[in-house]
Short mmCIF file of C-alpha atoms and ligand atoms in Angstrom, two decimals:
data_model
loop_
_atom_site.label_atom_id
_atom_site.label_comp_id
_atom_site.label_asym_id
_atom_site.label_seq_id
_atom_site.Cartn_x
_atom_site.Cartn_y
_atom_site.Cartn_z
CA MET F 193 26.53 9.91 -8.26
CA ILE F 194 25.17 8.42 -4.95
CA ARG F 195 27.52 7.19 -2.29
CA LEU F 196 26.62 5.93 1.06
CA THR F 197 29.89 5.33 3.45
CA ASP F 198 29.67 2.96 6.40
CA VAL F 199 25.92 4.25 6.80
CA SER F 200 24.14 3.12 9.86
CA ARG F 201 20.27 4.08 11.18
CA VAL F 202 19.75 3.45 14.80
CA TYR F 203 16.53 3.29 16.30
CA THR F 204 15.35 3.25 19.75
CA VAL F 205 11.99 2.04 20.51
CA GLY F 206 10.97 1.11 24.57
CA GLY F 207 14.59 0.99 25.53
CA GLN F 208 15.66 -1.36 22.63
CA GLU F 209 18.02 -0.60 19.83
CA LEU F 210 16.87 -1.21 16.59
CA ARG F 211 19.89 -1.05 13.64
CA ALA F 212 17.56 -0.67 10.66
CA LEU F 213 20.46 -0.08 8.32
CA ASP F 214 23.88 -1.94 9.39
CA HIS F 215 26.87 -0.10 8.36
CA ILE F 216 26.52 0.02 5.15
CA ASN F 217 28.25 1.03 1.82
CA LEU F 218 26.63 1.59 -1.43
CA THR F 219 28.14 3.49 -4.63
CA ILE F 220 25.57 4.06 -7.59
CA GLN F 221 26.44 6.00 -10.69
CA THR F 222 24.29 8.42 -12.02
CA GLY F 223 21.95 6.99 -14.92
CA GLU F 224 22.10 3.37 -13.32
CA TYR F 225 19.22 1.24 -13.04
CA VAL F 226 18.72 -0.77 -9.70
CA SER F 227 16.60 -2.90 -7.88
CA ILE F 228 16.69 -3.24 -4.18
CA MET F 229 14.46 -6.65 -2.48
CA GLY F 230 14.28 -8.42 0.83
CA PRO F 231 12.10 -9.07 3.19
CA SER F 232 9.83 -7.14 4.77
CA GLY F 233 11.35 -5.17 7.81
CA SER F 234 14.80 -5.51 6.43
CA GLY F 235 15.30 -1.51 5.76
CA LYS F 236 14.57 -1.01 2.09
CA SER F 237 12.56 2.09 2.95
CA THR F 238 15.06 3.11 5.53
CA LEU F 239 17.97 3.03 2.72
CA LEU F 240 15.32 4.82 -0.04
CA ASN F 241 14.71 7.65 2.65
CA MET F 242 18.42 8.28 3.21
CA LEU F 243 18.94 8.40 -0.53
CA GLY F 244 16.12 10.55 -1.11
CA CYS F 245 17.27 13.00 1.84
CA LEU F 246 14.34 12.30 4.10
CA ASP F 247 16.36 11.03 6.80
CA ARG F 248 19.84 11.31 8.20
CA PRO F 249 22.22 8.49 9.11
CA SER F 250 22.84 7.93 12.57
CA SER F 251 26.44 7.71 11.47
CA GLY F 252 28.53 7.45 8.26
CA THR F 253 28.12 9.99 5.54
CA TYR F 254 25.91 10.15 2.35
CA GLU F 255 27.87 12.27 -0.78
CA LEU F 256 25.14 13.06 -3.54
CA ASP F 257 26.25 14.43 -6.72
CA GLY F 258 29.65 15.27 -5.02
CA GLN F 259 27.97 17.22 -2.26
CA GLN F 260 28.08 15.48 1.26
CA VAL F 261 24.47 15.87 2.21
CA GLY F 262 25.25 15.89 5.78
CA ASN F 263 26.36 19.21 6.00
CA LEU F 264 23.77 20.95 4.07
CA SER F 265 21.37 23.00 5.71
CA GLU F 266 17.66 22.75 5.87
CA SER F 267 16.78 24.81 2.88
CA GLU F 268 19.62 23.43 0.53
CA LEU F 269 18.01 19.63 1.42
CA ALA F 270 14.93 21.03 0.52
CA LYS F 271 16.48 22.56 -2.88
CA VAL F 272 17.61 18.73 -2.95
CA ARG F 273 14.50 17.24 -2.57
CA ARG F 274 12.49 19.13 -5.01
CA TYR F 275 15.10 19.90 -8.18
CA ARG F 276 17.34 16.75 -7.85
CA ILE F 277 15.24 13.91 -6.75
CA GLY F 278 11.92 12.21 -7.68
CA PHE F 279 10.35 10.04 -4.71
CA VAL F 280 7.75 8.11 -4.97
CA PHE F 281 6.49 6.73 -1.46
CA GLN F 282 5.48 3.50 -0.10
CA SER F 283 2.47 5.08 1.18
CA PHE F 284 1.83 7.76 -1.85
CA HIS F 285 1.62 10.78 1.09
CA LEU F 286 -1.00 12.70 -1.53
CA ILE F 287 -2.28 15.89 -0.52
CA LYS F 288 -6.20 14.75 1.00
CA ARG F 289 -7.63 18.13 -0.02
CA LEU F 290 -6.46 18.73 -3.35
CA PRO F 291 -7.43 16.94 -6.90
CA ALA F 292 -5.33 14.74 -8.17
CA LEU F 293 -3.80 17.51 -10.80
CA GLU F 294 -3.10 19.67 -8.22
CA ASN F 295 -1.39 17.34 -6.37
CA ILE F 296 1.12 16.54 -9.55
CA ALA F 297 1.32 20.40 -10.06
CA LEU F 298 2.13 21.45 -6.45
CA PRO F 299 5.89 21.08 -7.04
CA LEU F 300 5.73 23.49 -10.00
CA ILE F 301 3.53 25.97 -8.48
CA LEU F 302 5.83 26.09 -4.77
CA ASP F 303 8.59 26.68 -7.65
CA GLY F 304 7.09 29.56 -8.82
CA VAL F 305 5.57 28.21 -11.99
CA PRO F 306 2.59 30.25 -13.41
CA HIS F 307 -0.39 28.51 -12.38
CA ASP F 308 -1.71 27.69 -16.12
CA GLN F 309 1.63 26.22 -17.23
CA ALA F 310 1.77 24.30 -13.81
CA ARG F 311 -1.41 22.51 -14.70
CA ASP F 312 -0.87 22.13 -18.24
CA ARG F 313 2.74 19.56 -17.33
CA ALA F 314 0.69 18.26 -14.82
CA ARG F 315 -1.68 16.92 -16.89
CA ALA F 316 0.74 16.01 -19.50
CA ALA F 317 2.24 14.00 -16.48
CA LEU F 318 -1.55 12.39 -15.53
CA ASP F 319 -1.87 11.49 -18.70
CA SER F 320 1.35 9.27 -18.96
CA VAL F 321 -0.05 7.24 -16.29
CA GLY F 322 -3.03 7.00 -17.94
CA LEU F 323 -5.43 8.79 -15.61
CA LEU F 324 -6.65 12.00 -17.25
CA LYS F 325 -9.96 11.06 -16.31
CA ARG F 326 -9.33 11.25 -12.16
CA GLU F 327 -8.06 15.24 -12.68
CA HIS F 328 -10.77 15.93 -10.33
CA HIS F 329 -10.87 13.16 -7.83
CA ARG F 330 -9.27 13.64 -4.62
CA PRO F 331 -7.30 10.82 -3.05
CA ASN F 332 -10.13 9.31 -0.99
CA GLN F 333 -12.45 9.35 -4.40
CA MET F 334 -9.61 7.25 -6.55
CA SER F 335 -8.40 3.65 -5.85
CA GLY F 336 -5.13 2.25 -4.45
CA GLY F 337 -3.70 2.05 -7.37
CA GLU F 338 -4.81 5.14 -8.82
CA GLN F 339 -3.55 7.18 -6.06
CA GLN F 340 0.17 5.08 -6.67
CA ARG F 341 -0.14 6.46 -9.99
CA ILE F 342 -0.73 10.04 -9.00
CA ALA F 343 2.28 9.74 -7.08
CA ILE F 344 4.27 8.26 -9.44
CA ALA F 345 3.29 11.45 -11.67
CA ARG F 346 4.09 13.70 -9.08
CA ALA F 347 7.46 12.27 -8.64
CA ILE F 348 8.45 13.04 -12.15
CA ILE F 349 7.13 16.34 -12.66
CA MET F 350 10.15 18.36 -12.03
CA ASP F 351 12.12 16.04 -14.23
CA PRO F 352 14.59 15.19 -11.52
CA SER F 353 18.06 13.46 -12.26
CA HIS F 354 17.50 10.83 -9.67
CA LEU F 355 13.99 8.68 -9.25
CA LEU F 356 13.64 6.75 -6.10
CA ALA F 357 10.51 4.57 -6.06
CA ASP F 358 9.10 2.42 -3.12
CA GLU F 359 7.22 -0.20 -4.32
CA PRO F 360 5.38 1.47 -7.42
CA THR F 361 3.78 -1.34 -8.36
CA GLY F 362 2.55 -2.94 -5.61
CA ASN F 363 -0.63 -1.60 -5.88
CA LEU F 364 -1.36 -2.50 -9.64
CA ASP F 365 -2.29 -5.27 -11.51
CA THR F 366 0.19 -6.66 -13.97
CA LYS F 367 -0.94 -4.72 -16.89
CA SER F 368 -0.88 -1.26 -15.08
CA GLY F 369 1.93 -2.38 -13.31
CA THR F 370 3.63 -3.10 -16.50
CA GLY F 371 2.70 0.42 -17.92
CA ILE F 372 4.27 2.15 -15.06
CA VAL F 373 7.77 0.31 -15.01
CA ASP F 374 7.94 0.98 -18.75
CA LEU F 375 7.34 4.50 -17.94
CA LEU F 376 10.06 4.57 -15.19
CA GLU F 377 12.33 2.79 -17.77
CA ASP F 378 11.97 5.20 -20.42
CA LEU F 379 12.68 7.90 -18.19
CA ASN F 380 16.04 6.03 -17.11
CA LYS F 381 17.14 5.52 -20.71
CA ARG F 382 16.53 9.24 -20.71
CA GLY F 383 19.75 9.21 -18.26
CA LYS F 384 17.89 9.40 -15.06
CA THR F 385 19.13 7.41 -11.98
CA LEU F 386 16.55 4.72 -11.25
CA ILE F 387 16.25 3.23 -7.80
CA VAL F 388 13.34 0.81 -7.33
CA VAL F 389 12.59 -0.91 -4.14
CA THR F 390 9.91 -3.93 -4.74
CA HIS F 391 8.92 -7.08 -3.53
CA ASP F 392 7.92 -8.05 -6.98
CA PRO F 393 10.50 -10.52 -8.47
CA GLU F 394 9.51 -10.10 -12.17
CA MET F 395 9.92 -5.91 -11.68
CA GLY F 396 13.40 -6.77 -9.77
CA LYS F 397 14.73 -8.87 -12.53
CA ARG F 398 14.14 -5.88 -14.73
CA ALA F 399 16.70 -3.60 -13.56
CA LYS F 400 20.42 -3.81 -14.78
CA ARG F 401 21.62 -4.28 -10.99
CA ALA F 402 19.79 -6.25 -8.21
CA VAL F 403 20.63 -5.75 -4.59
CA ARG F 404 18.91 -7.74 -1.49
CA MET F 405 19.11 -6.60 1.72
CA VAL F 406 18.47 -8.49 5.03
CA ASP F 407 18.31 -7.03 8.39
CA GLY F 408 19.80 -3.87 7.29
CA ARG F 409 22.76 -5.18 5.44
CA PHE F 410 23.29 -6.25 1.61
CA ALA F 411 23.28 -10.06 1.18
CA SER F 412 23.97 -9.74 -2.15
CA ASP F 413 24.44 -7.36 -5.01
CA SER F 414 24.68 -8.43 -8.68
CA ALA F 415 27.18 -5.39 -9.66
CA GLN F 416 29.80 -7.06 -7.60
CA GLY F 417 29.42 -10.64 -9.29
CA GLY F 418 26.95 -11.89 -6.63
CA ALA F 419 23.28 -12.08 -7.08
CA MET Q 72 -24.17 -16.19 3.34
CA ILE Q 73 -23.57 -13.38 1.37
CA ARG Q 74 -26.12 -12.41 -1.29
CA LEU Q 75 -25.74 -9.17 -3.56
CA THR Q 76 -28.75 -8.51 -5.66
CA ASP Q 77 -28.08 -6.03 -8.61
CA VAL Q 78 -26.50 -4.21 -6.61
CA SER Q 79 -24.90 -0.40 -8.12
CA ARG Q 80 -22.56 1.91 -6.63
CA VAL Q 81 -22.16 5.16 -8.38
CA TYR Q 82 -20.12 8.01 -7.33
CA THR Q 83 -20.68 11.64 -8.96
CA VAL Q 84 -17.42 13.69 -8.99
CA GLY Q 85 -17.38 17.11 -10.82
CA GLY Q 86 -20.89 16.92 -12.29
CA GLN Q 87 -19.68 13.20 -13.93
CA GLU Q 88 -21.22 9.81 -12.56
CA LEU Q 89 -18.99 7.15 -12.15
CA ARG Q 90 -20.55 3.61 -12.09
CA ALA Q 91 -18.12 1.66 -10.05
CA LEU Q 92 -20.03 -1.02 -9.24
CA ASP Q 93 -22.61 -1.66 -12.10
CA HIS Q 94 -25.90 -3.96 -11.45
CA ILE Q 95 -23.89 -7.38 -10.14
CA ASN Q 96 -25.13 -10.33 -8.72
CA LEU Q 97 -23.16 -12.14 -6.23
CA THR Q 98 -23.70 -15.23 -3.81
CA ILE Q 99 -21.12 -16.63 -1.93
CA GLN Q 100 -21.98 -19.60 0.89
CA THR Q 101 -20.66 -19.11 4.09
CA GLY Q 102 -16.94 -20.94 4.43
CA GLU Q 103 -16.41 -20.29 0.75
CA TYR Q 104 -12.77 -18.84 -0.53
CA VAL Q 105 -12.96 -16.61 -3.42
CA SER Q 106 -10.61 -14.50 -4.79
CA ILE Q 107 -11.15 -11.09 -6.51
CA MET Q 108 -8.80 -10.03 -9.05
CA GLY Q 109 -8.94 -7.16 -12.03
CA PRO Q 110 -7.49 -4.06 -13.26
CA SER Q 111 -6.85 -1.12 -11.08
CA GLY Q 112 -9.81 0.82 -10.75
CA SER Q 113 -12.49 -1.98 -11.71
CA GLY Q 114 -14.32 -1.67 -8.01
CA LYS Q 115 -13.01 -4.30 -6.18
CA SER Q 116 -12.14 -2.20 -2.93
CA THR Q 117 -15.72 -1.02 -3.61
CA LEU Q 118 -17.30 -4.67 -3.53
CA LEU Q 119 -15.41 -5.31 -0.50
CA ASN Q 120 -16.20 -2.08 1.22
CA MET Q 121 -20.04 -2.77 0.40
CA LEU Q 122 -19.71 -6.78 1.76
CA GLY Q 123 -17.80 -5.27 5.11
CA CYS Q 124 -20.68 -3.08 5.49
CA LEU Q 125 -18.20 0.01 5.22
CA ASP Q 126 -20.74 1.36 2.52
CA ARG Q 127 -24.00 1.05 1.00
CA PRO Q 128 -25.40 0.36 -2.26
CA SER Q 129 -26.38 3.21 -4.43
CA SER Q 130 -29.35 0.34 -5.63
CA GLY Q 131 -29.80 -3.03 -4.98
CA THR Q 132 -29.72 -5.22 -1.98
CA TYR Q 133 -27.40 -7.01 0.22
CA GLU Q 134 -28.29 -9.69 2.37
CA LEU Q 135 -25.90 -10.80 5.03
CA ASP Q 136 -26.34 -14.27 7.33
CA GLY Q 137 -30.51 -14.15 6.29
CA GLN Q 138 -30.34 -10.14 7.34
CA GLN Q 139 -31.05 -7.14 4.78
CA VAL Q 140 -27.92 -4.99 5.37
CA GLY Q 141 -30.21 -2.24 4.15
CA ASN Q 142 -32.33 -1.93 6.94
CA LEU Q 143 -30.26 -2.15 9.69
CA SER Q 144 -29.63 0.76 11.90
CA GLU Q 145 -26.04 2.45 12.34
CA SER Q 146 -25.51 0.49 15.79
CA GLU Q 147 -26.52 -3.06 14.10
CA LEU Q 148 -24.36 -2.27 11.14
CA ALA Q 149 -21.64 -1.35 13.84
CA LYS Q 150 -22.13 -4.75 15.55
CA VAL Q 151 -22.22 -6.69 12.31
CA ARG Q 152 -18.79 -5.11 11.53
CA ARG Q 153 -17.49 -5.81 14.61
CA TYR Q 154 -18.27 -9.60 15.64
CA ARG Q 155 -19.25 -11.29 12.33
CA ILE Q 156 -16.60 -9.69 9.51
CA GLY Q 157 -13.05 -9.38 9.87
CA PHE Q 158 -11.64 -6.36 7.41
CA VAL Q 159 -8.01 -5.82 6.02
CA PHE Q 160 -7.52 -2.48 4.68
CA GLN Q 161 -5.94 -1.92 1.51
CA SER Q 162 -4.20 1.20 3.04
CA PHE Q 163 -4.36 -0.50 6.76
CA HIS Q 164 -6.12 2.27 8.71
CA LEU Q 165 -4.01 1.59 11.88
CA ILE Q 166 -4.36 4.19 14.82
CA LYS Q 167 -1.15 6.26 14.89
CA ARG Q 168 -1.06 7.19 18.31
CA LEU Q 169 -1.26 3.35 19.47
CA PRO Q 170 1.09 0.94 19.12
CA ALA Q 171 0.83 -2.17 17.59
CA LEU Q 172 -0.45 -4.48 20.59
CA GLU Q 173 -3.07 -1.88 21.28
CA ASN Q 174 -4.24 -1.65 17.89
CA ILE Q 175 -5.08 -5.15 17.80
CA ALA Q 176 -6.65 -5.36 21.28
CA LEU Q 177 -8.72 -2.15 20.42
CA PRO Q 178 -11.59 -4.46 19.34
CA LEU Q 179 -11.92 -6.66 22.28
CA ILE Q 180 -11.28 -3.34 24.69
CA LEU Q 181 -14.06 -1.64 23.10
CA ASP Q 182 -16.34 -4.87 23.34
CA GLY Q 183 -15.46 -4.63 27.07
CA VAL Q 184 -13.22 -7.44 27.75
CA PRO Q 185 -10.72 -7.06 30.37
CA HIS Q 186 -7.45 -5.09 29.50
CA ASP Q 187 -5.28 -7.97 30.65
CA GLN Q 188 -7.20 -10.67 28.63
CA ALA Q 189 -7.42 -8.20 25.48
CA ARG Q 190 -3.52 -8.04 25.37
CA ASP Q 191 -2.97 -11.45 25.88
CA ARG Q 192 -5.09 -12.89 23.36
CA ALA Q 193 -3.92 -9.62 21.02
CA ARG Q 194 -0.18 -11.34 21.69
CA ALA Q 195 -1.33 -14.88 20.51
CA ALA Q 196 -2.62 -13.11 17.44
CA LEU Q 197 0.80 -10.36 16.73
CA ASP Q 198 2.42 -13.63 17.16
CA SER Q 199 0.55 -15.51 14.86
CA VAL Q 200 1.93 -12.78 11.96
CA GLY Q 201 5.36 -13.01 13.46
CA LEU Q 202 5.78 -9.78 14.73
CA LEU Q 203 5.68 -10.09 18.81
CA LYS Q 204 9.02 -8.40 18.54
CA ARG Q 205 7.09 -4.97 17.40
CA GLU Q 206 4.75 -4.96 20.11
CA HIS Q 207 5.63 -1.40 21.23
CA HIS Q 208 5.98 -0.05 17.92
CA ARG Q 209 3.49 2.97 17.00
CA PRO Q 210 2.50 2.38 13.14
CA ASN Q 211 5.04 4.86 11.80
CA GLN Q 212 7.86 2.91 13.78
CA MET Q 213 7.13 0.04 11.56
CA SER Q 214 7.71 -0.87 7.82
CA GLY Q 215 4.69 -1.00 5.31
CA GLY Q 216 4.67 -4.69 5.42
CA GLU Q 217 4.43 -4.65 9.16
CA GLN Q 218 2.10 -2.48 9.30
CA GLN Q 219 0.24 -4.55 6.75
CA ARG Q 220 0.39 -7.59 9.48
CA ILE Q 221 -0.69 -5.88 12.15
CA ALA Q 222 -3.82 -4.96 10.10
CA ILE Q 223 -4.24 -8.56 9.51
CA ALA Q 224 -3.85 -9.56 12.96
CA ARG Q 225 -6.62 -7.08 14.10
CA ALA Q 226 -9.13 -8.42 11.35
CA ILE Q 227 -9.28 -11.81 13.02
CA ILE Q 228 -9.16 -11.08 16.90
CA MET Q 229 -12.81 -10.84 17.26
CA ASP Q 230 -12.84 -14.64 15.56
CA PRO Q 231 -15.29 -13.27 12.83
CA SER Q 232 -17.30 -15.95 10.57
CA HIS Q 233 -16.30 -13.85 7.32
CA LEU Q 234 -13.14 -12.76 6.45
CA LEU Q 235 -12.17 -9.58 4.35
CA ALA Q 236 -8.99 -8.93 2.71
CA ASP Q 237 -7.97 -5.97 0.40
CA GLU Q 238 -4.61 -7.03 -1.19
CA PRO Q 239 -3.39 -8.54 2.22
CA THR Q 240 0.19 -9.30 0.66
CA GLY Q 241 0.67 -5.88 -1.45
CA ASN Q 242 3.46 -4.76 0.89
CA LEU Q 243 4.87 -8.26 1.37
CA ASP Q 244 8.17 -10.32 0.09
CA THR Q 245 7.16 -14.12 -1.23
CA LYS Q 246 8.25 -15.38 2.27
CA SER Q 247 5.89 -13.26 4.52
CA GLY Q 248 3.30 -13.14 2.19
CA THR Q 249 3.10 -17.04 1.79
CA GLY Q 250 3.04 -17.26 5.49
CA ILE Q 251 -0.28 -14.84 5.63
CA VAL Q 252 -1.96 -16.72 3.14
CA ASP Q 253 -1.32 -19.78 5.18
CA LEU Q 254 -2.60 -18.08 8.27
CA LEU Q 255 -5.58 -16.79 6.47
CA GLU Q 256 -6.39 -20.13 4.76
CA ASP Q 257 -6.20 -22.10 8.06
CA LEU Q 258 -8.64 -19.87 9.16
CA ASN Q 259 -10.83 -20.44 5.93
CA LYS Q 260 -10.09 -24.27 6.92
CA ARG Q 261 -12.09 -23.79 10.04
CA GLY Q 262 -14.71 -22.51 8.48
CA LYS Q 263 -14.79 -18.94 7.77
CA THR Q 264 -15.87 -17.38 4.56
CA LEU Q 265 -12.50 -15.88 2.79
CA ILE Q 266 -12.74 -13.15 0.33
CA VAL Q 267 -9.29 -11.73 -0.90
CA VAL Q 268 -8.95 -9.07 -3.32
CA THR Q 269 -5.51 -9.55 -4.89
CA HIS Q 270 -3.75 -8.64 -7.65
CA ASP Q 271 -1.22 -11.22 -7.15
CA PRO Q 272 -2.02 -14.48 -10.02
CA GLU Q 273 -0.46 -16.75 -7.38
CA MET Q 274 -2.69 -15.68 -4.58
CA GLY Q 275 -5.65 -15.36 -6.58
CA LYS Q 276 -4.90 -19.16 -8.19
CA ARG Q 277 -4.78 -20.51 -4.66
CA ALA Q 278 -8.88 -19.59 -3.75
CA LYS Q 279 -10.98 -22.38 -4.94
CA ARG Q 280 -13.14 -19.79 -6.55
CA ALA Q 281 -11.88 -16.83 -9.20
CA VAL Q 282 -13.89 -13.90 -9.87
CA ARG Q 283 -12.57 -11.10 -11.87
CA MET Q 284 -13.94 -7.74 -12.25
CA VAL Q 285 -13.70 -5.28 -15.13
CA ASP Q 286 -15.21 -1.28 -15.03
CA GLY Q 287 -17.63 -2.32 -12.35
CA ARG Q 288 -19.27 -5.81 -13.43
CA PHE Q 289 -17.93 -9.39 -13.25
CA ALA Q 290 -16.03 -10.52 -16.15
CA SER Q 291 -15.80 -13.96 -15.09
CA ASP Q 292 -16.44 -16.04 -12.00
CA SER Q 293 -14.91 -19.88 -12.06
CA ALA Q 294 -18.10 -21.14 -10.01
CA GLN Q 295 -19.90 -20.74 -13.04
CA GLY Q 296 -17.82 -22.57 -15.37
CA GLY Q 297 -15.90 -19.70 -17.01
CA ALA Q 298 -12.39 -18.65 -15.51
N1 ATP B 125 10.49 5.11 13.18
C1 ATP B 125 11.30 3.85 13.74
N2 ATP B 125 11.56 3.85 14.90
C2 ATP B 125 11.83 2.37 14.97
N3 ATP B 125 11.87 1.26 14.34
C3 ATP B 125 11.41 1.38 13.12
C4 ATP B 125 11.13 2.95 12.50
N4 ATP B 125 10.78 3.08 11.30
C5 ATP B 125 11.42 1.69 10.46
N5 ATP B 125 11.47 1.01 11.83
C6 ATP B 125 12.09 -0.75 11.70
O1 ATP B 125 12.99 -0.74 11.15
C7 ATP B 125 13.18 -1.80 10.14
C8 ATP B 125 13.16 -1.53 8.69
O2 ATP B 125 11.86 -0.69 8.26
P1 ATP B 125 11.91 -0.33 6.92
O3 ATP B 125 10.78 0.22 6.59
O4 ATP B 125 13.26 0.09 6.21
O5 ATP B 125 11.58 -2.04 5.95
P2 ATP B 125 11.01 -2.25 4.74
O6 ATP B 125 12.55 -2.96 4.35
O7 ATP B 125 10.89 -1.18 3.84
O8 ATP B 125 10.30 -3.06 4.99
P3 ATP B 125 8.63 -3.84 4.15
O9 ATP B 125 8.95 -4.28 2.94
O10 ATP B 125 7.62 -3.97 4.79
O11 ATP B 125 8.12 -2.01 3.30
C9 ATP B 125 11.63 -2.36 10.47
O12 ATP B 125 12.08 -3.76 11.06
C10 ATP B 125 10.73 -1.86 11.35
O13 ATP B 125 10.10 -2.18 12.07
N1 ATP B 126 -15.71 8.17 -3.48
C1 ATP B 126 -15.49 8.16 -4.51
N2 ATP B 126 -15.86 9.07 -5.45
C2 ATP B 126 -15.30 8.93 -6.54
N3 ATP B 126 -15.07 8.22 -7.61
C3 ATP B 126 -14.36 6.81 -6.47
C4 ATP B 126 -14.54 6.80 -5.37
N4 ATP B 126 -14.11 5.97 -4.73
C5 ATP B 126 -13.78 5.04 -5.97
N5 ATP B 126 -14.03 5.79 -7.05
C6 ATP B 126 -13.77 5.41 -8.02
O1 ATP B 126 -14.25 4.05 -8.51
C7 ATP B 126 -13.53 2.79 -9.24
C8 ATP B 126 -13.16 1.89 -8.50
O2 ATP B 126 -12.64 2.08 -7.17
P1 ATP B 126 -11.86 0.57 -6.26
O3 ATP B 126 -11.34 1.36 -5.63
O4 ATP B 126 -13.20 0.03 -6.16
O5 ATP B 126 -11.22 0.29 -7.30
P2 ATP B 126 -10.22 -1.14 -7.29
O6 ATP B 126 -10.45 -2.15 -8.37
O7 ATP B 126 -10.01 -1.32 -5.96
O8 ATP B 126 -8.66 -0.73 -7.94
P3 ATP B 126 -7.16 -0.75 -7.37
O9 ATP B 126 -6.40 -2.37 -7.74
O10 ATP B 126 -6.13 0.37 -7.77
O11 ATP B 126 -6.95 -0.88 -5.99
C9 ATP B 126 -11.97 3.70 -9.70
O12 ATP B 126 -11.74 4.30 -10.97
C10 ATP B 126 -11.98 5.22 -8.34
O13 ATP B 126 -11.25 6.19 -9.10
MG1 MG B 127 9.19 -0.26 3.14
MG1 MG B 128 -8.30 -1.45 -4.24
#
């Protein structure tokens, strides 16, 4: 389960304080399917980075699967990020000098999986996003939507229990986008938590629970009767 | 006017040939408003990069405002890109170490405009995309949609006659996205060519002319009676 308690994230730029997350409270049970929507700049990526252990709160606490994340060492956090959380970034963060297959296989290889096995599993993930034909392409040899799908394949390769996706269909046409949503929902049906940040109202509606953010706060949460 | 004649763009990866643009013909009059839609990987960004003089055809010719682009030197092409074309990239390409204002002002400063004047004009463009408050933020201190809007402000700062935008609302909520479309359509009403690649059918419909791409070719073009 995921629990944020009175979490804030404050940035300082040019002497000015900016409250990207403003005393938020959020509880998500393992296996839930939640969409997070809201205006550009409202704090969605900041929230997702927090949940993905890529960033720490300025104040408040984050409890993940019974552990206080704030008390974990850097190496323990790295383990959480590798095994328990699959993260799809809004800007993909693929490794530019590696072809698609190696980008996806990398988490397995870093984990000590033998290279042949890692590449076979990566190939299966690549196939599940419809891009076997791009196996040898490096990121700059692929379209925006193809890079996005490679990022998704990489996020699911370690079979994590929580999937966090930041605008996973932003660069995809309706057909490829629906394919990706089906894939993510399949994984959710197998018990994985699925938290999706999206600007697409159609995608937002498919989630079982819809959360809206405005100015670093939750404006509504359909789990609490106010969608 | 923009005219592509029998243009192809061929890539070779791992010994395999990939035809990203496949013998295409396209004529767009200055001041037209055209949307380009199609599946992920169909060649939209490749087409737009070609039109924006960021890439050259493997075969065929590109005539822009009466000039054969293929015959221009690198420095002449740089002038075309600076003065005649405003380009919004699918992945923004902002300069990471410069704050938002300086990112927008840069084309003017490179053009010899005095720094104060350049910053005033950049501030006006920043205001037109609703982000004066992010003046001092560097790209990694902004949200995805904020970076996208900075990229748009930079594309319009030199007042180019042709505006080429690759998924300009992909990272924006409906409200900010509509604001951007209004801004671009305003510029079109003042006589600028507006060519928008989009996955958003709502945005695609707003254009006066809708072109669909599939596998490097035009599947339909509403200017030719088949939308
Ligand atoms: N490192 C930083 N320093 C200062 N301000 C930041 C930083 N990162 C983000 N911000 C600001 O915090 C706010 C929230 O950013 P965030 O990326 O979470 O927004 P978002 O909801 O994901 O937006 P979008 O829909 O555009 O992706 C934004 O207004 C942004 O400018
Ligand atoms: N440098 C390159 N080398 C090899 N293949 C490339 C290169 N750049 C693009 N491609 C391929 O060319 C095809 C067209 O790419 P393009 O970026 O134009 O697609 P797109 O229509 O913009 O897709 P999207 O909607 O996903 O952004 C894609 O299948 C892509 O893999
Ligand atoms: Mg974001
Ligand atoms: Mg593209």
